[in-house]
Amino acid sequence: MGLEIGKTSLSVADRIDFLKTMAGWLNSGAGQMSLAESVRNTTSGFSQEEYASLAPKMAIISDEVSSGQTSLHEALSLSALGFRPQELSVIEAAERSNQLRFALPSLVTAMETESNGRRELVSKLSGPMIMGVMLLLLTVGVLTIMLPMVMGPVLDRNPESLETFPFIIVWFWYVSLWLRSNYIILLLAVAALIVLFFFRNIPSLQPRWLRFLITWSVSRKLVLGFNSMVVVYFLPSLVRSGMPTYQVLEQLAGCVKNPLIGGMLMAASEDHRGGMRLSQACSILPFKASFMNALEAGEATGLIAERVSDLQEPYRLDLERYIKQVASTVKVIVMAGLLPLFIVATYTSLVAPIFALMEYGR
């Protein structure tokens, strides 16, 4: 196997640009351009400059669609460019119902909203989290390195002089002793937290992690807000593609990132397939009442996609508010807890030399 240089697949942003470009070609000239020509123009643009390494895979897509023997979603799957199953499902359903020109823009909007939500979440939380970790590390460094350097010589000369130091210095000294004596426990605790974070999705840990996120009020709002936003953006594009509504729920189960909510959507799909109304089947979802009201109104008028689309902007704004709330909570924890601890530990290490000199001067 040869070594590939350059891009080997499309990132989320690249896939969005790819589908957006294709949607633009499909709808150009009042929708007169054929699918094969639209695909050829799109793949041609994504075979140059930074995408030059993808030219062979783009050629596969163009040749397969132009042959007339392979559908677009099959060609995208064969190219191994990283298109997700739910994205391919929307395209497949749109092709079968001849709604590709209308479904692709909706799919692009849903993908952009999901990507922007994740990016905003990471950007808002990364700063406070990094600051919190750094403050903890700096505090431990002050207690295990700086304080022993200052007080060690004094206590080596006269251990009883510790009683003459202020209480806060004495207390930090005992904390320093414990940290230096039990550094293995500290390292194991840090390693355990890192392992739990990176392996939180393994079968034995995932249920407990997800249950914690759903139980904690702050993270619960964030989890439900993000997943409900994904649903209200993807559901209209799936419905408009002509997919049966029970299959829409199945595909939504793959769109959401929370397995608990995904399981609820699969259960709702089975109930709906068995004859239960869509709004009634979805009543098990822990979403806001406005979502159920939109489904009921959509079923009554036959405009499910339109009614759910009306929730997109409000839900996006709700998610932004939830992200700000979580970021504010993390900042309060850092500023009110970790920052004062670091300041006091550093101040103690700076003041301790004064008392040390006083002791030496006796």
Short mmCIF file of C-alpha atoms in Angstrom, two decimals:
data_model
loop_
_atom_site.label_atom_id
_atom_site.label_comp_id
_atom_site.label_asym_id
_atom_site.label_seq_id
_atom_site.Cartn_x
_atom_site.Cartn_y
_atom_site.Cartn_z
CA MET A 1 0.00 0.00 0.00
CA GLY A 2 1.47 3.35 -1.07
CA LEU A 3 1.75 6.34 1.20
CA GLU A 4 -0.91 8.97 0.45
CA ILE A 5 0.14 12.61 0.65
CA GLY A 6 -2.46 15.32 1.19
CA LYS A 7 -6.14 14.98 1.90
CA THR A 8 -7.53 11.45 1.94
CA SER A 9 -11.11 12.32 2.89
CA LEU A 10 -13.44 15.27 3.33
CA SER A 11 -13.81 16.93 6.70
CA VAL A 12 -17.18 18.15 7.93
CA ALA A 13 -16.53 21.62 6.50
CA ASP A 14 -15.39 20.07 3.21
CA ARG A 15 -18.48 17.87 2.95
CA ILE A 16 -20.68 20.89 3.59
CA ASP A 17 -18.91 22.82 0.84
CA PHE A 18 -19.13 19.83 -1.50
CA LEU A 19 -22.89 19.38 -1.06
CA LYS A 20 -23.50 23.13 -1.10
CA THR A 21 -21.65 23.40 -4.41
CA MET A 22 -23.60 20.50 -5.86
CA ALA A 23 -26.89 22.01 -4.69
CA GLY A 24 -25.92 25.27 -6.37
CA TRP A 25 -25.22 23.51 -9.68
CA LEU A 26 -28.45 21.50 -9.47
CA ASN A 27 -30.54 24.63 -8.94
CA SER A 28 -28.70 26.81 -11.45
CA GLY A 29 -30.53 27.78 -14.62
CA ALA A 30 -33.92 27.23 -12.96
CA GLY A 31 -32.99 23.63 -12.23
CA GLN A 32 -32.29 22.67 -15.85
CA MET A 33 -28.82 21.21 -15.29
CA SER A 34 -28.72 17.42 -15.13
CA LEU A 35 -27.44 15.52 -12.11
CA ALA A 36 -24.51 14.05 -14.06
CA GLU A 37 -23.38 17.49 -15.22
CA SER A 38 -23.81 18.97 -11.73
CA VAL A 39 -21.74 16.15 -10.24
CA ARG A 40 -19.06 16.55 -12.91
CA ASN A 41 -18.77 20.29 -12.26
CA THR A 42 -18.63 19.75 -8.49
CA THR A 43 -16.03 16.98 -8.58
CA SER A 44 -13.94 19.00 -11.03
CA GLY A 45 -13.72 21.87 -8.55
CA PHE A 46 -12.82 19.47 -5.72
CA SER A 47 -9.98 17.89 -7.71
CA GLN A 48 -7.68 20.92 -7.80
CA GLU A 49 -5.21 22.72 -5.54
CA GLU A 50 -5.70 21.60 -1.92
CA TYR A 51 -8.02 18.78 -3.09
CA ALA A 52 -5.65 17.49 -5.80
CA SER A 53 -4.97 14.31 -3.81
CA LEU A 54 -8.71 13.53 -3.96
CA ALA A 55 -8.86 13.69 -7.77
CA PRO A 56 -9.00 9.87 -8.24
CA LYS A 57 -11.89 9.55 -5.77
CA MET A 58 -13.70 12.48 -7.34
CA ALA A 59 -13.27 10.81 -10.73
CA ILE A 60 -14.95 7.70 -9.33
CA ILE A 61 -17.99 9.72 -8.27
CA SER A 62 -18.24 11.50 -11.63
CA ASP A 63 -17.75 8.35 -13.73
CA GLU A 64 -20.19 6.26 -11.70
CA VAL A 65 -22.97 8.86 -11.84
CA SER A 66 -22.35 9.63 -15.53
CA SER A 67 -22.62 5.94 -16.39
CA GLY A 68 -26.24 5.98 -15.27
CA GLN A 69 -25.80 2.65 -13.49
CA THR A 70 -24.98 4.06 -10.07
CA SER A 71 -26.99 6.49 -7.99
CA LEU A 72 -25.38 9.50 -6.34
CA HIS A 73 -25.52 8.15 -2.81
CA GLU A 74 -23.92 4.87 -3.94
CA ALA A 75 -21.16 6.75 -5.76
CA LEU A 76 -20.47 8.90 -2.67
CA SER A 77 -20.32 5.76 -0.54
CA LEU A 78 -17.95 4.00 -2.97
CA SER A 79 -15.61 6.99 -2.98
CA ALA A 80 -14.85 6.53 0.77
CA LEU A 81 -14.62 10.29 1.26
CA GLY A 82 -16.15 10.21 4.75
CA PHE A 83 -19.83 10.90 4.11
CA ARG A 84 -21.86 9.81 7.13
CA PRO A 85 -24.65 7.22 6.84
CA GLN A 86 -27.35 9.75 7.75
CA GLU A 87 -26.13 12.13 5.05
CA LEU A 88 -26.21 9.34 2.47
CA SER A 89 -29.69 8.31 3.67
CA VAL A 90 -31.07 11.80 3.00
CA ILE A 91 -29.53 11.80 -0.47
CA GLU A 92 -30.82 8.29 -1.19
CA ALA A 93 -34.37 9.13 -0.15
CA ALA A 94 -34.26 12.38 -2.14
CA GLU A 95 -33.12 10.54 -5.27
CA ARG A 96 -35.91 7.98 -4.98
CA SER A 97 -38.54 10.70 -4.64
CA ASN A 98 -36.91 12.99 -7.23
CA GLN A 99 -36.51 15.71 -4.60
CA LEU A 100 -32.73 16.06 -4.67
CA ARG A 101 -32.79 19.71 -5.74
CA PHE A 102 -34.92 20.59 -2.70
CA ALA A 103 -33.43 18.18 -0.15
CA LEU A 104 -29.75 19.03 -0.64
CA PRO A 105 -30.06 22.68 0.51
CA SER A 106 -31.96 21.52 3.60
CA LEU A 107 -29.30 18.89 4.31
CA VAL A 108 -26.56 21.51 3.96
CA THR A 109 -28.37 23.81 6.40
CA ALA A 110 -28.73 20.99 8.91
CA MET A 111 -25.06 20.04 8.63
CA GLU A 112 -23.93 23.68 8.97
CA THR A 113 -26.05 24.20 12.06
CA GLU A 114 -24.80 21.02 13.71
CA SER A 115 -21.17 21.87 12.90
CA ASN A 116 -21.51 25.47 14.13
CA GLY A 117 -23.14 24.29 17.35
CA ARG A 118 -20.30 21.89 18.10
CA ARG A 119 -17.66 24.45 17.24
CA GLU A 120 -19.27 27.08 19.46
CA LEU A 121 -19.58 24.60 22.31
CA VAL A 122 -15.88 23.70 22.10
CA SER A 123 -14.77 27.33 21.78
CA LYS A 124 -16.84 28.47 24.75
CA LEU A 125 -15.76 25.66 27.08
CA SER A 126 -12.15 25.11 26.05
CA GLY A 127 -10.90 28.38 27.60
CA PRO A 128 -12.32 27.88 31.12
CA MET A 129 -11.43 24.18 31.13
CA ILE A 130 -7.82 24.82 30.08
CA MET A 131 -7.54 27.61 32.64
CA GLY A 132 -8.87 25.32 35.37
CA VAL A 133 -6.41 22.54 34.53
CA MET A 134 -3.50 24.99 34.40
CA LEU A 135 -4.42 26.51 37.77
CA LEU A 136 -4.57 23.05 39.34
CA LEU A 137 -1.17 22.13 37.90
CA LEU A 138 0.37 25.43 38.98
CA THR A 139 -1.05 25.07 42.50
CA VAL A 140 0.38 21.57 42.81
CA GLY A 141 3.72 22.87 41.49
CA VAL A 142 3.78 25.66 44.05
CA LEU A 143 3.02 23.26 46.91
CA THR A 144 5.43 20.52 45.86
CA ILE A 145 8.37 22.59 44.53
CA MET A 146 8.35 26.21 45.69
CA LEU A 147 7.19 25.75 49.27
CA PRO A 148 9.71 22.97 50.14
CA MET A 149 12.53 25.07 48.65
CA VAL A 150 11.63 27.95 50.99
CA MET A 151 10.69 26.16 54.20
CA GLY A 152 12.78 23.03 53.91
CA PRO A 153 16.11 24.55 55.09
CA VAL A 154 14.40 26.25 58.05
CA LEU A 155 12.67 23.10 59.25
CA ASP A 156 15.80 21.02 58.70
CA ARG A 157 17.62 23.39 61.07
CA ASN A 158 14.83 23.57 63.67
CA PRO A 159 11.72 21.37 63.11
CA GLU A 160 9.96 22.98 66.09
CA SER A 161 9.98 26.37 64.37
CA LEU A 162 6.97 25.27 62.33
CA GLU A 163 4.79 26.15 65.33
CA THR A 164 5.81 29.81 65.00
CA PHE A 165 4.53 30.11 61.44
CA PRO A 166 0.99 31.38 60.69
CA PHE A 167 -1.73 28.78 60.43
CA ILE A 168 -2.17 29.11 56.66
CA ILE A 169 1.53 28.40 56.04
CA VAL A 170 1.43 25.42 58.40
CA TRP A 171 -1.66 24.07 56.70
CA PHE A 172 -0.15 24.39 53.23
CA TRP A 173 3.03 22.76 54.49
CA TYR A 174 1.13 19.67 55.61
CA VAL A 175 -0.68 19.60 52.27
CA SER A 176 2.72 19.80 50.58
CA LEU A 177 3.99 16.91 52.69
CA TRP A 178 1.00 14.79 51.77
CA LEU A 179 1.33 15.52 48.08
CA ARG A 180 5.03 14.66 48.09
CA SER A 181 4.50 11.52 50.16
CA ASN A 182 1.53 10.29 48.09
CA TYR A 183 2.49 11.49 44.64
CA ILE A 184 1.71 8.03 43.24
CA ILE A 185 -1.91 8.40 44.38
CA LEU A 186 -2.03 11.83 42.75
CA LEU A 187 -0.60 10.50 39.49
CA LEU A 188 -3.01 7.55 39.51
CA ALA A 189 -5.96 9.88 40.11
CA VAL A 190 -4.93 12.12 37.21
CA ALA A 191 -4.36 9.10 34.98
CA ALA A 192 -7.75 7.67 35.96
CA LEU A 193 -9.51 10.93 35.05
CA ILE A 194 -7.74 11.03 31.69
CA VAL A 195 -8.62 7.39 30.97
CA LEU A 196 -12.24 7.92 32.00
CA PHE A 197 -12.49 10.95 29.70
CA PHE A 198 -11.02 9.30 26.62
CA PHE A 199 -12.72 5.92 27.18
CA ARG A 200 -16.06 7.25 28.41
CA ASN A 201 -17.84 5.77 25.36
CA ILE A 202 -16.87 2.15 26.00
CA PRO A 203 -19.92 -0.05 26.75
CA SER A 204 -19.17 -0.45 30.46
CA LEU A 205 -18.77 3.30 31.11
CA GLN A 206 -21.02 4.96 28.58
CA PRO A 207 -24.38 4.35 30.36
CA ARG A 208 -23.08 5.82 33.60
CA TRP A 209 -21.50 8.81 31.83
CA LEU A 210 -24.66 9.53 29.85
CA ARG A 211 -26.81 9.12 32.95
CA PHE A 212 -24.64 11.69 34.73
CA LEU A 213 -24.93 14.17 31.85
CA ILE A 214 -28.70 13.77 31.76
CA THR A 215 -29.03 13.99 35.56
CA TRP A 216 -26.88 17.11 36.15
CA SER A 217 -29.16 20.07 35.49
CA VAL A 218 -26.52 22.16 33.71
CA SER A 219 -25.37 19.46 31.28
CA ARG A 220 -28.94 18.14 30.85
CA LYS A 221 -30.04 21.42 29.27
CA LEU A 222 -27.01 21.36 27.00
CA VAL A 223 -27.48 17.72 25.91
CA LEU A 224 -31.21 18.13 25.23
CA GLY A 225 -30.71 21.52 23.58
CA PHE A 226 -28.06 20.23 21.17
CA ASN A 227 -29.86 17.02 20.24
CA SER A 228 -33.24 18.72 19.83
CA MET A 229 -31.61 21.29 17.55
CA VAL A 230 -30.11 18.50 15.43
CA VAL A 231 -33.53 16.85 15.20
CA VAL A 232 -35.44 19.97 14.14
CA TYR A 233 -32.85 20.68 11.42
CA PHE A 234 -32.53 17.15 10.03
CA LEU A 235 -36.17 16.08 10.31
CA PRO A 236 -37.51 18.55 7.69
CA SER A 237 -34.82 17.58 5.17
CA LEU A 238 -35.60 13.89 5.70
CA VAL A 239 -39.35 14.46 5.37
CA ARG A 240 -38.93 16.59 2.25
CA SER A 241 -36.81 13.87 0.66
CA GLY A 242 -39.91 11.66 0.60
CA MET A 243 -38.78 9.21 3.26
CA PRO A 244 -41.57 7.52 5.30
CA THR A 245 -41.84 9.13 8.69
CA TYR A 246 -41.01 5.95 10.61
CA GLN A 247 -37.77 5.74 8.61
CA VAL A 248 -37.21 9.43 9.34
CA LEU A 249 -37.14 8.59 13.05
CA GLU A 250 -34.71 5.73 12.39
CA GLN A 251 -32.34 8.05 10.54
CA LEU A 252 -32.65 10.68 13.26
CA ALA A 253 -31.52 8.04 15.77
CA GLY A 254 -28.23 7.97 13.87
CA CYS A 255 -28.03 11.75 13.59
CA VAL A 256 -28.13 12.46 17.32
CA LYS A 257 -24.95 11.84 19.29
CA ASN A 258 -26.59 10.72 22.52
CA PRO A 259 -27.36 6.95 22.52
CA LEU A 260 -30.13 7.36 25.10
CA ILE A 261 -32.02 9.81 22.89
CA GLY A 262 -31.16 7.67 19.86
CA GLY A 263 -32.75 4.68 21.59
CA MET A 264 -35.88 6.71 22.29
CA LEU A 265 -36.08 7.67 18.61
CA MET A 266 -35.76 4.02 17.59
CA ALA A 267 -38.52 3.08 20.02
CA ALA A 268 -40.69 5.87 18.65
CA SER A 269 -40.00 4.59 15.13
CA GLU A 270 -41.21 1.11 16.06
CA ASP A 271 -44.35 2.50 17.71
CA HIS A 272 -45.04 4.70 14.68
CA ARG A 273 -44.50 1.77 12.31
CA GLY A 274 -46.98 -0.19 14.39
CA GLY A 275 -49.72 2.37 13.76
CA MET A 276 -49.22 5.00 16.44
CA ARG A 277 -49.38 8.62 15.33
CA LEU A 278 -46.05 10.37 14.87
CA SER A 279 -46.67 12.97 17.58
CA GLN A 280 -47.85 10.33 20.02
CA ALA A 281 -44.90 8.05 19.30
CA CYS A 282 -42.46 10.95 19.83
CA SER A 283 -44.02 11.90 23.16
CA ILE A 284 -41.38 9.77 24.92
CA LEU A 285 -38.66 12.19 23.80
CA PRO A 286 -37.52 14.59 26.55
CA PHE A 287 -37.79 17.61 24.24
CA LYS A 288 -39.70 20.83 24.78
CA ALA A 289 -43.49 20.87 24.36
CA SER A 290 -43.11 23.07 21.29
CA PHE A 291 -41.64 20.13 19.37
CA MET A 292 -44.65 17.93 20.08
CA ASN A 293 -46.99 20.79 19.24
CA ALA A 294 -45.24 21.26 15.90
CA LEU A 295 -45.60 17.56 15.10
CA GLU A 296 -49.31 17.61 15.98
CA ALA A 297 -49.90 20.73 13.87
CA GLY A 298 -47.90 19.22 11.01
CA GLU A 299 -49.90 16.00 11.08
CA ALA A 300 -53.17 17.93 11.10
CA THR A 301 -52.19 20.09 8.12
CA GLY A 302 -49.93 17.68 6.24
CA LEU A 303 -47.02 20.12 6.61
CA ILE A 304 -44.76 18.40 9.12
CA ALA A 305 -41.53 19.70 7.56
CA GLU A 306 -42.78 23.29 7.54
CA ARG A 307 -44.04 23.25 11.12
CA VAL A 308 -40.84 21.72 12.47
CA SER A 309 -38.76 24.14 10.40
CA ASP A 310 -40.42 26.97 12.31
CA LEU A 311 -38.59 25.74 15.43
CA GLN A 312 -35.11 25.89 13.92
CA GLU A 313 -34.24 29.48 14.78
CA PRO A 314 -35.73 29.40 18.32
CA TYR A 315 -33.94 26.13 19.10
CA ARG A 316 -30.66 27.47 17.75
CA LEU A 317 -30.98 30.51 20.02
CA ASP A 318 -31.86 28.23 22.95
CA LEU A 319 -28.70 26.21 22.35
CA GLU A 320 -26.59 29.37 22.30
CA ARG A 321 -28.12 30.39 25.62
CA TYR A 322 -27.45 26.94 27.13
CA ILE A 323 -23.83 27.04 25.95
CA LYS A 324 -23.36 30.44 27.59
CA GLN A 325 -24.91 29.14 30.81
CA VAL A 326 -22.58 26.13 30.95
CA ALA A 327 -19.56 28.28 30.11
CA SER A 328 -20.55 30.74 32.85
CA THR A 329 -20.91 27.91 35.37
CA VAL A 330 -17.46 26.56 34.53
CA LYS A 331 -15.99 30.07 34.77
CA VAL A 332 -17.57 30.56 38.21
CA ILE A 333 -16.04 27.27 39.41
CA VAL A 334 -12.64 28.30 38.10
CA MET A 335 -12.74 31.90 39.31
CA ALA A 336 -14.39 31.28 42.68
CA GLY A 337 -12.58 28.04 43.53
CA LEU A 338 -9.37 27.30 41.68
CA LEU A 339 -8.09 30.83 41.14
CA PRO A 340 -8.26 31.83 44.85
CA LEU A 341 -6.60 28.53 45.78
CA PHE A 342 -3.72 29.24 43.39
CA ILE A 343 -3.37 32.84 44.59
CA VAL A 344 -3.33 31.83 48.26
CA ALA A 345 -0.82 29.03 47.61
CA THR A 346 1.46 31.37 45.65
CA TYR A 347 1.14 34.16 48.23
CA THR A 348 1.95 31.70 50.99
CA SER A 349 5.11 30.62 49.19
CA LEU A 350 6.12 34.26 48.77
CA VAL A 351 5.43 35.17 52.40
CA ALA A 352 7.07 32.08 53.86
CA PRO A 353 10.62 33.38 53.12
CA ILE A 354 9.94 36.37 55.39
CA PHE A 355 9.18 34.09 58.29
CA ALA A 356 12.08 31.89 57.30
CA LEU A 357 14.49 34.85 57.45
CA MET A 358 13.01 35.86 60.80
CA GLU A 359 13.71 32.36 62.07
CA TYR A 360 17.25 32.41 60.71
CA GLY A 361 17.80 35.80 62.34
CA ARG A 362 17.12 34.51 65.84
#
